[in-house]
GROMACS .gro file of C-alpha atoms in nm:
model
  338
    1SER     CA    1  -4.551 -19.457  -1.303
    2TYR     CA    2  -4.787 -19.236  -1.100
    3ILE     CA    3  -4.590 -19.307  -0.786
    4ALA     CA    4  -4.266 -19.213  -0.962
    5GLN     CA    5  -4.427 -18.894  -1.096
    6GLY     CA    6  -4.556 -18.807  -0.751
    7ILE     CA    7  -4.214 -18.856  -0.595
    8GLN     CA    8  -4.052 -18.646  -0.867
    9ALA     CA    9  -4.315 -18.373  -0.822
   10GLY     CA   10  -4.240 -18.377  -0.449
   11PHE     CA   11  -4.588 -18.431  -0.309
   12ILE     CA   12  -4.536 -18.791  -0.201
   13SER     CA   13  -4.240 -18.992  -0.074
   14GLY     CA   14  -4.139 -19.334   0.046
   15TYR     CA   15  -4.049 -19.453   0.393
   16PRO     CA   16  -3.697 -19.461   0.545
   17ASP     CA   17  -3.676 -19.838   0.499
   18GLY     CA   18  -3.702 -19.798   0.121
   19THR     CA   19  -4.067 -19.905   0.092
   20PHE     CA   20  -4.361 -19.707  -0.044
   21LEU     CA   21  -4.659 -19.914   0.078
   22PRO     CA   22  -4.889 -19.827  -0.215
   23ASP     CA   23  -5.192 -20.003  -0.065
   24LYS     CA   24  -5.167 -19.833   0.273
   25PRO     CA   25  -5.471 -19.613   0.357
   26VAL     CA   26  -5.414 -19.237   0.359
   27SER     CA   27  -5.512 -19.038   0.668
   28ARG     CA   28  -5.694 -18.705   0.658
   29ALA     CA   29  -5.374 -18.525   0.759
   30GLU     CA   30  -5.165 -18.708   0.498
   31PHE     CA   31  -5.419 -18.627   0.228
   32ALA     CA   32  -5.409 -18.257   0.321
   33LYS     CA   33  -5.029 -18.256   0.308
   34MET     CA   34  -5.023 -18.426  -0.033
   35VAL     CA   35  -5.282 -18.189  -0.180
   36ASN     CA   36  -5.106 -17.881  -0.042
   37SER     CA   37  -4.768 -17.999  -0.170
   38ALA     CA   38  -4.906 -18.081  -0.515
   39LEU     CA   39  -5.092 -17.753  -0.563
   40GLY     CA   40  -4.867 -17.520  -0.367
   41ASN     CA   41  -5.120 -17.391  -0.112
   42ILE     CA   42  -4.958 -17.142   0.124
   43ALA     CA   43  -5.231 -16.945   0.307
   44MET     CA   44  -5.299 -17.063   0.662
   45SER     CA   45  -5.611 -17.043   0.876
   46SER     CA   46  -5.605 -16.946   1.242
   47GLU     CA   47  -5.878 -17.200   1.317
   48ALA     CA   48  -5.770 -17.446   1.585
   49PHE     CA   49  -5.874 -17.806   1.648
   50SER     CA   50  -5.846 -17.978   1.982
   51ASP     CA   51  -5.670 -18.279   1.827
   52VAL     CA   52  -5.426 -18.085   1.604
   53PRO     CA   53  -5.152 -17.964   1.840
   54SER     CA   54  -4.890 -17.721   1.714
   55PHE     CA   55  -4.604 -17.969   1.762
   56GLU     CA   56  -4.741 -18.226   1.515
   57TRP     CA   57  -4.596 -18.251   1.164
   58TYR     CA   58  -4.937 -18.195   1.007
   59TYR     CA   59  -5.025 -17.878   1.203
   60ASP     CA   60  -4.945 -17.630   0.924
   61ASP     CA   61  -5.091 -17.847   0.650
   62VAL     CA   62  -5.424 -17.877   0.827
   63ARG     CA   63  -5.428 -17.497   0.864
   64ARG     CA   64  -5.354 -17.461   0.491
   65ALA     CA   65  -5.632 -17.702   0.401
   66VAL     CA   66  -5.880 -17.514   0.619
   67ALA     CA   67  -5.775 -17.179   0.469
   68ALA     CA   68  -5.832 -17.320   0.121
   69THR     CA   69  -6.176 -17.439   0.245
   70TYR     CA   70  -6.149 -17.790   0.106
   71VAL     CA   71  -6.158 -17.946   0.454
   72ALA     CA   72  -6.346 -17.872   0.774
   73GLY     CA   73  -6.353 -18.012   1.122
   74TYR     CA   74  -6.629 -18.197   1.301
   75GLY     CA   75  -6.903 -18.054   1.520
   76ASP     CA   76  -6.714 -18.140   1.839
   77GLY     CA   77  -6.414 -17.925   1.741
   78THR     CA   78  -6.193 -18.212   1.626
   79PHE     CA   79  -6.031 -18.280   1.290
   80LEU     CA   80  -5.942 -18.649   1.333
   81PRO     CA   81  -5.609 -18.613   1.150
   82ASN     CA   82  -5.515 -18.980   1.178
   83LYS     CA   83  -5.848 -19.114   1.055
   84ALA     CA   84  -5.822 -19.293   0.720
   85ILE     CA   85  -5.995 -19.095   0.449
   86SER     CA   86  -6.260 -19.278   0.248
   87ARG     CA   87  -6.301 -19.246  -0.126
   88GLN     CA   88  -6.625 -19.053  -0.086
   89GLU     CA   89  -6.468 -18.817   0.172
   90ALA     CA   90  -6.183 -18.755  -0.069
   91SER     CA   91  -6.431 -18.680  -0.348
   92VAL     CA   92  -6.587 -18.404  -0.136
   93MET     CA   93  -6.246 -18.243  -0.082
   94LEU     CA   94  -6.145 -18.284  -0.446
   95ALA     CA   95  -6.467 -18.125  -0.569
   96ARG     CA   96  -6.367 -17.816  -0.372
   97ILE     CA   97  -6.027 -17.779  -0.538
   98VAL     CA   98  -6.089 -17.851  -0.907
   99PRO     CA   99  -6.314 -17.662  -1.151
  100ALA     CA  100  -6.598 -17.906  -1.210
  101TYR     CA  101  -6.887 -17.710  -1.359
  102ASN     CA  102  -7.088 -17.912  -1.610
  103TYR     CA  103  -6.937 -18.242  -1.496
  104SER     CA  104  -7.176 -18.497  -1.347
  105ALA     CA  105  -7.163 -18.875  -1.371
  106SER     CA  106  -7.462 -19.099  -1.302
  107LEU     CA  107  -7.401 -19.300  -0.987
  108THR     CA  108  -7.684 -19.536  -1.079
  109ALA     CA  109  -7.455 -19.675  -1.348
  110TYR     CA  110  -7.263 -19.847  -1.068
  111THR     CA  111  -7.405 -20.136  -0.867
  112ASP     CA  112  -7.290 -19.979  -0.541
  113GLY     CA  113  -7.380 -19.624  -0.641
  114ASN     CA  114  -7.656 -19.632  -0.380
  115ARG     CA  115  -7.389 -19.677  -0.110
  116VAL     CA  116  -7.259 -19.325  -0.169
  117ALA     CA  117  -7.373 -19.110   0.124
  118ASP     CA  118  -7.617 -18.828   0.051
  119TRP     CA  119  -7.365 -18.570   0.171
  120ALA     CA  120  -7.102 -18.702  -0.072
  121ALA     CA  121  -7.318 -18.778  -0.377
  122PRO     CA  122  -7.302 -18.432  -0.547
  123SER     CA  123  -6.922 -18.429  -0.516
  124MET     CA  124  -6.879 -18.792  -0.616
  125LYS     CA  125  -7.081 -18.727  -0.933
  126LYS     CA  126  -6.848 -18.443  -1.030
  127ILE     CA  127  -6.522 -18.621  -0.948
  128VAL     CA  128  -6.627 -18.941  -1.123
  129GLY     CA  129  -6.746 -18.724  -1.412
  130LYS     CA  130  -6.400 -18.567  -1.435
  131LYS     CA  131  -6.251 -18.917  -1.419
  132TYR     CA  132  -6.037 -18.851  -1.113
  133LEU     CA  133  -6.215 -19.139  -0.941
  134GLY     CA  134  -6.364 -19.442  -1.110
  135ALA     CA  135  -6.468 -19.801  -1.067
  136TYR     CA  136  -6.240 -20.085  -0.961
  137ASP     CA  137  -6.191 -20.387  -1.186
  138ASP     CA  138  -6.509 -20.531  -1.035
  139GLY     CA  139  -6.707 -20.237  -1.172
  140LEU     CA  140  -6.781 -20.094  -0.828
  141LEU     CA  141  -6.699 -19.750  -0.686
  142HIS     CA  142  -6.629 -19.870  -0.330
  143PRO     CA  143  -6.717 -19.526  -0.184
  144GLU     CA  144  -6.667 -19.634   0.177
  145ASP     CA  145  -6.326 -19.794   0.121
  146SER     CA  146  -6.015 -19.608   0.232
  147LEU     CA  147  -5.821 -19.416  -0.030
  148THR     CA  148  -5.472 -19.563  -0.072
  149ARG     CA  149  -5.136 -19.397  -0.121
  150ALA     CA  150  -5.114 -19.524  -0.479
  151GLN     CA  151  -5.464 -19.400  -0.561
  152THR     CA  152  -5.384 -19.058  -0.415
  153ALA     CA  153  -5.068 -19.038  -0.625
  154LYS     CA  154  -5.267 -19.113  -0.940
  155ILE     CA  155  -5.541 -18.860  -0.862
  156LEU     CA  156  -5.298 -18.578  -0.791
  157CYS     CA  157  -5.083 -18.658  -1.095
  158ASP     CA  158  -5.397 -18.648  -1.309
  159ILE     CA  159  -5.493 -18.310  -1.163
  160LEU     CA  160  -5.147 -18.169  -1.231
  161ASP     CA  161  -5.163 -18.299  -1.588
  162LYS     CA  162  -5.516 -18.186  -1.673
  163GLU     CA  163  -5.578 -17.863  -1.480
  164THR     CA  164  -5.436 -17.514  -1.527
  165ILE     CA  165  -5.282 -17.430  -1.191
  166VAL     CA  166  -5.162 -17.075  -1.120
  167SER     CA  167  -4.934 -17.071  -0.817
  168ASN     CA  168  -4.788 -16.720  -0.840
  169VAL     CA  169  -4.951 -16.400  -0.719
  170THR     CA  170  -5.173 -16.282  -1.005
  171THR     CA  171  -5.246 -15.914  -1.071
  172ILE     CA  172  -5.520 -15.823  -1.318
  173LYS     CA  173  -5.500 -15.471  -1.461
  174THR     CA  174  -5.714 -15.494  -1.775
  175ASP     CA  175  -6.071 -15.587  -1.864
  176GLN     CA  176  -6.073 -15.962  -1.927
  177GLU     CA  177  -6.244 -16.293  -1.860
  178LEU     CA  178  -6.051 -16.582  -1.709
  179SER     CA  179  -6.179 -16.938  -1.694
  180ASN     CA  180  -6.090 -17.295  -1.602
  181ARG     CA  181  -5.809 -17.217  -1.358
  182ILE     CA  182  -5.704 -17.314  -1.008
  183TYR     CA  183  -5.544 -17.020  -0.825
  184THR     CA  184  -5.344 -17.131  -0.522
  185ASN     CA  185  -5.204 -16.789  -0.438
  186THR     CA  186  -5.346 -16.438  -0.411
  187VAL     CA  187  -5.534 -16.287  -0.707
  188ILE     CA  188  -5.555 -15.907  -0.715
  189LEU     CA  189  -5.796 -15.703  -0.924
  190SER     CA  190  -5.570 -15.400  -0.938
  191LYS     CA  191  -5.664 -15.037  -0.892
  192ASP     CA  192  -5.534 -14.998  -1.248
  193LEU     CA  193  -5.848 -15.179  -1.364
  194GLY     CA  194  -6.036 -14.863  -1.273
  195ASP     CA  195  -6.407 -14.894  -1.346
  196GLU     CA  196  -6.361 -15.164  -1.609
  197ASP     CA  197  -6.511 -15.513  -1.588
  198ALA     CA  198  -6.357 -15.846  -1.497
  199ALA     CA  199  -6.506 -16.194  -1.509
  200PHE     CA  200  -6.415 -16.536  -1.377
  201SER     CA  201  -6.579 -16.856  -1.496
  202ASN     CA  202  -6.527 -17.210  -1.366
  203CYS     CA  203  -6.230 -17.111  -1.151
  204VAL     CA  204  -6.122 -17.213  -0.801
  205PHE     CA  205  -5.950 -16.963  -0.570
  206LEU     CA  206  -5.773 -17.146  -0.288
  207GLY     CA  207  -5.606 -16.826  -0.171
  208SER     CA  208  -5.751 -16.473  -0.148
  209LEU     CA  209  -5.926 -16.276  -0.422
  210LEU     CA  210  -5.862 -15.906  -0.355
  211VAL     CA  211  -6.093 -15.664  -0.536
  212GLN     CA  212  -5.928 -15.321  -0.551
  213GLY     CA  213  -6.062 -15.220  -0.893
  214GLY     CA  214  -6.363 -15.269  -1.116
  215GLY     CA  215  -6.689 -15.083  -1.171
  216GLU     CA  216  -7.060 -15.120  -1.110
  217ASP     CA  217  -7.075 -15.336  -1.426
  218THR     CA  218  -6.916 -15.565  -1.293
  219VAL     CA  219  -6.683 -15.818  -1.135
  220THR     CA  220  -6.864 -16.138  -1.227
  221ILE     CA  221  -6.790 -16.465  -1.048
  222LYS     CA  222  -6.972 -16.748  -1.223
  223ASN     CA  223  -6.949 -17.119  -1.145
  224CYS     CA  224  -6.651 -17.061  -0.916
  225ARG     CA  225  -6.531 -17.143  -0.566
  226VAL     CA  226  -6.361 -16.866  -0.367
  227ALA     CA  227  -6.203 -16.931  -0.028
  228ASP     CA  228  -6.159 -16.567   0.071
  229LEU     CA  229  -6.294 -16.254  -0.102
  230GLN     CA  230  -6.182 -15.910   0.014
  231VAL     CA  231  -6.347 -15.604  -0.141
  232ASN     CA  232  -6.152 -15.286  -0.074
  233LYS     CA  233  -6.188 -15.047  -0.365
  234THR     CA  234  -6.170 -14.676  -0.288
  235ALA     CA  235  -6.307 -14.381  -0.489
  236SER     CA  236  -6.616 -14.547  -0.640
  237ALA     CA  237  -6.833 -14.850  -0.580
  238VAL     CA  238  -6.756 -15.187  -0.733
  239ARG     CA  239  -7.024 -15.446  -0.798
  240VAL     CA  240  -6.946 -15.813  -0.736
  241LEU     CA  241  -7.195 -16.057  -0.886
  242ALA     CA  242  -7.212 -16.426  -0.794
  243GLN     CA  243  -7.391 -16.654  -1.039
  244GLY     CA  244  -7.460 -17.021  -1.107
  245GLU     CA  245  -7.258 -17.282  -0.919
  246THR     CA  246  -7.067 -17.033  -0.707
  247VAL     CA  247  -6.960 -17.058  -0.343
  248ILE     CA  248  -6.768 -16.771  -0.182
  249SER     CA  249  -6.683 -16.898   0.164
  250LYS     CA  250  -6.581 -16.573   0.329
  251THR     CA  251  -6.628 -16.213   0.213
  252THR     CA  252  -6.499 -15.898   0.381
  253THR     CA  253  -6.597 -15.548   0.265
  254GLN     CA  254  -6.408 -15.235   0.368
  255GLU     CA  255  -6.534 -14.959   0.137
  256THR     CA  256  -6.840 -14.887  -0.076
  257CYS     CA  257  -6.949 -15.185  -0.282
  258ILE     CA  258  -7.243 -15.379  -0.417
  259LEU     CA  259  -7.280 -15.753  -0.362
  260GLU     CA  260  -7.537 -15.933  -0.574
  261THR     CA  261  -7.646 -16.289  -0.636
  262LYS     CA  262  -7.833 -16.397  -0.945
  263SER     CA  263  -7.947 -16.733  -1.081
  264LEU     CA  264  -7.762 -16.933  -0.816
  265SER     CA  265  -7.792 -17.309  -0.857
  266GLY     CA  266  -7.835 -17.367  -0.483
  267GLY     CA  267  -7.738 -17.693  -0.315
  268THR     CA  268  -7.380 -17.792  -0.244
  269PHE     CA  269  -7.218 -17.584  -0.516
  270GLY     CA  270  -7.436 -17.276  -0.555
  271THR     CA  271  -7.492 -17.097  -0.225
  272GLY     CA  272  -7.325 -16.769  -0.328
  273PHE     CA  273  -7.174 -16.552  -0.053
  274LEU     CA  274  -7.173 -16.785   0.249
  275GLN     CA  275  -7.048 -16.540   0.512
  276VAL     CA  276  -7.014 -16.164   0.464
  277SER     CA  277  -6.846 -15.932   0.716
  278LEU     CA  278  -6.866 -15.552   0.698
  279GLY     CA  279  -6.566 -15.368   0.841
  280SER     CA  280  -6.553 -15.017   0.983
  281LYS     CA  281  -6.737 -14.761   0.767
  282ALA     CA  282  -6.802 -15.019   0.498
  283ASP     CA  283  -7.104 -14.920   0.290
  284THR     CA  284  -7.240 -15.236   0.129
  285THR     CA  285  -7.551 -15.276  -0.084
  286PHE     CA  286  -7.700 -15.626  -0.104
  287THR     CA  287  -7.925 -15.766  -0.375
  288GLY     CA  288  -8.025 -16.132  -0.382
  289TYR     CA  289  -7.981 -16.412  -0.128
  290PHE     CA  290  -7.723 -16.412   0.154
  291PRO     CA  291  -7.710 -16.682   0.426
  292SER     CA  292  -7.514 -16.483   0.686
  293VAL     CA  293  -7.411 -16.117   0.714
  294THR     CA  294  -7.220 -15.971   1.011
  295LEU     CA  295  -7.147 -15.608   1.092
  296THR     CA  296  -6.811 -15.619   1.268
  297GLY     CA  297  -6.684 -15.261   1.239
  298VAL     CA  298  -6.808 -14.925   1.363
  299GLU     CA  299  -7.033 -14.710   1.144
  300ALA     CA  300  -7.089 -14.980   0.887
  301ILE     CA  301  -7.389 -14.950   0.656
  302ALA     CA  302  -7.586 -15.242   0.515
  303ARG     CA  303  -7.836 -15.154   0.244
  304LEU     CA  304  -8.082 -15.426   0.146
  305GLU     CA  305  -8.233 -15.371  -0.198
  306GLY     CA  306  -8.435 -15.677  -0.286
  307ALA     CA  307  -8.216 -15.882  -0.053
  308SER     CA  308  -8.287 -16.185   0.165
  309PHE     CA  309  -8.075 -16.261   0.475
  310ASP     CA  310  -8.109 -16.582   0.671
  311LEU     CA  311  -7.908 -16.429   0.955
  312LEU     CA  312  -7.795 -16.073   1.028
  313THR     CA  313  -7.556 -16.028   1.321
  314VAL     CA  314  -7.432 -15.701   1.468
  315ASN     CA  315  -7.124 -15.761   1.682
  316THR     CA  316  -7.022 -15.545   1.977
  317GLY     CA  317  -6.772 -15.374   1.747
  318GLY     CA  318  -7.049 -15.275   1.507
  319ARG     CA  319  -7.173 -14.980   1.711
  320ARG     CA  320  -7.322 -14.678   1.532
  321SER     CA  321  -7.390 -14.896   1.228
  322HIS     CA  322  -7.699 -14.857   1.009
  323ILE     CA  323  -7.926 -15.106   0.835
  324HIS     CA  324  -8.158 -14.994   0.556
  325ALA     CA  325  -8.404 -15.241   0.403
  326ASP     CA  326  -8.652 -15.173   0.126
  327GLY     CA  327  -8.998 -15.329   0.105
  328ARG     CA  328  -8.873 -15.618  -0.108
  329SER     CA  329  -8.617 -15.734   0.146
  330LEU     CA  330  -8.634 -15.993   0.424
  331ILE     CA  331  -8.423 -16.066   0.732
  332THR     CA  332  -8.523 -16.401   0.881
  333LEU     CA  333  -8.324 -16.362   1.205
  334ALA     CA  334  -8.136 -16.063   1.345
  335VAL     CA  335  -7.899 -16.086   1.642
  336VAL     CA  336  -7.762 -15.770   1.805
  337ASN     CA  337  -7.480 -15.814   2.057
  338GLY     CA  338  -7.370 -15.559   2.312
   0.00000   0.00000   0.00000
């Protein structure tokens, strides 16, 4: 029934000879295509991999998966598109696309729970906790086994049935709190929001979150994953606060704004603003912890008020920029280019 549902939903299909091959392992590229088709991901990354040529059928789907930040390449610049995806690898990707705050299964309840790799364990706990992956009839998780086509169909059908997926462009004009959603398209905090507040809780943004409105109290992002955050509000400063189990993969600021982290959980799911880039004449105040901040545009201003940076980079384009740090702030490493 899951295979039939998947075919009807259009994210999986059979082979020209009339077979489906339900037990066939799924490759990394095939998994990306199925996920993108099921959720409706459209944004594409410009990141290139040496083994993903533009003429291959999976080229665009790999770019969509990278843009949505649920996959990444390897250290040698490859993606290994034809490599069979294991159940624990799939759990890592799935934990990046579904809201999973407050879900955590005990892996010690399974005899082979100790076979789950350390890098996959936090994600496996969440995905097993949400019941998208579970034990076989033998009571084992089989984390290192390849995920099959039939298993993928079931997982994605379950996600479509259980999750609230918003695939249209969403514009928010009024003060409100939104929770437990997967946004696969652009979300815009409109200028019409003015200086009012907005809050997101336990949401996943696979497209861009554009902040064009909101006040100093506050756009709150709590227990969320955001692929791409762009802060570009004119007139007055907007404050964006990251809390709890929140990861914002890429942030770009263009105007005056405040970025703050508070009570982050740390670890896999709570690193806050992973990479922040300041554009030309961006005036950004930082409070809290930030792994990496880059000044990319001319005359940018970074103000550290009780902030901690692991890495501050000033690119060649960041000439005539200014950095102000109070006595409570710390920059572990600063790199100035040009």
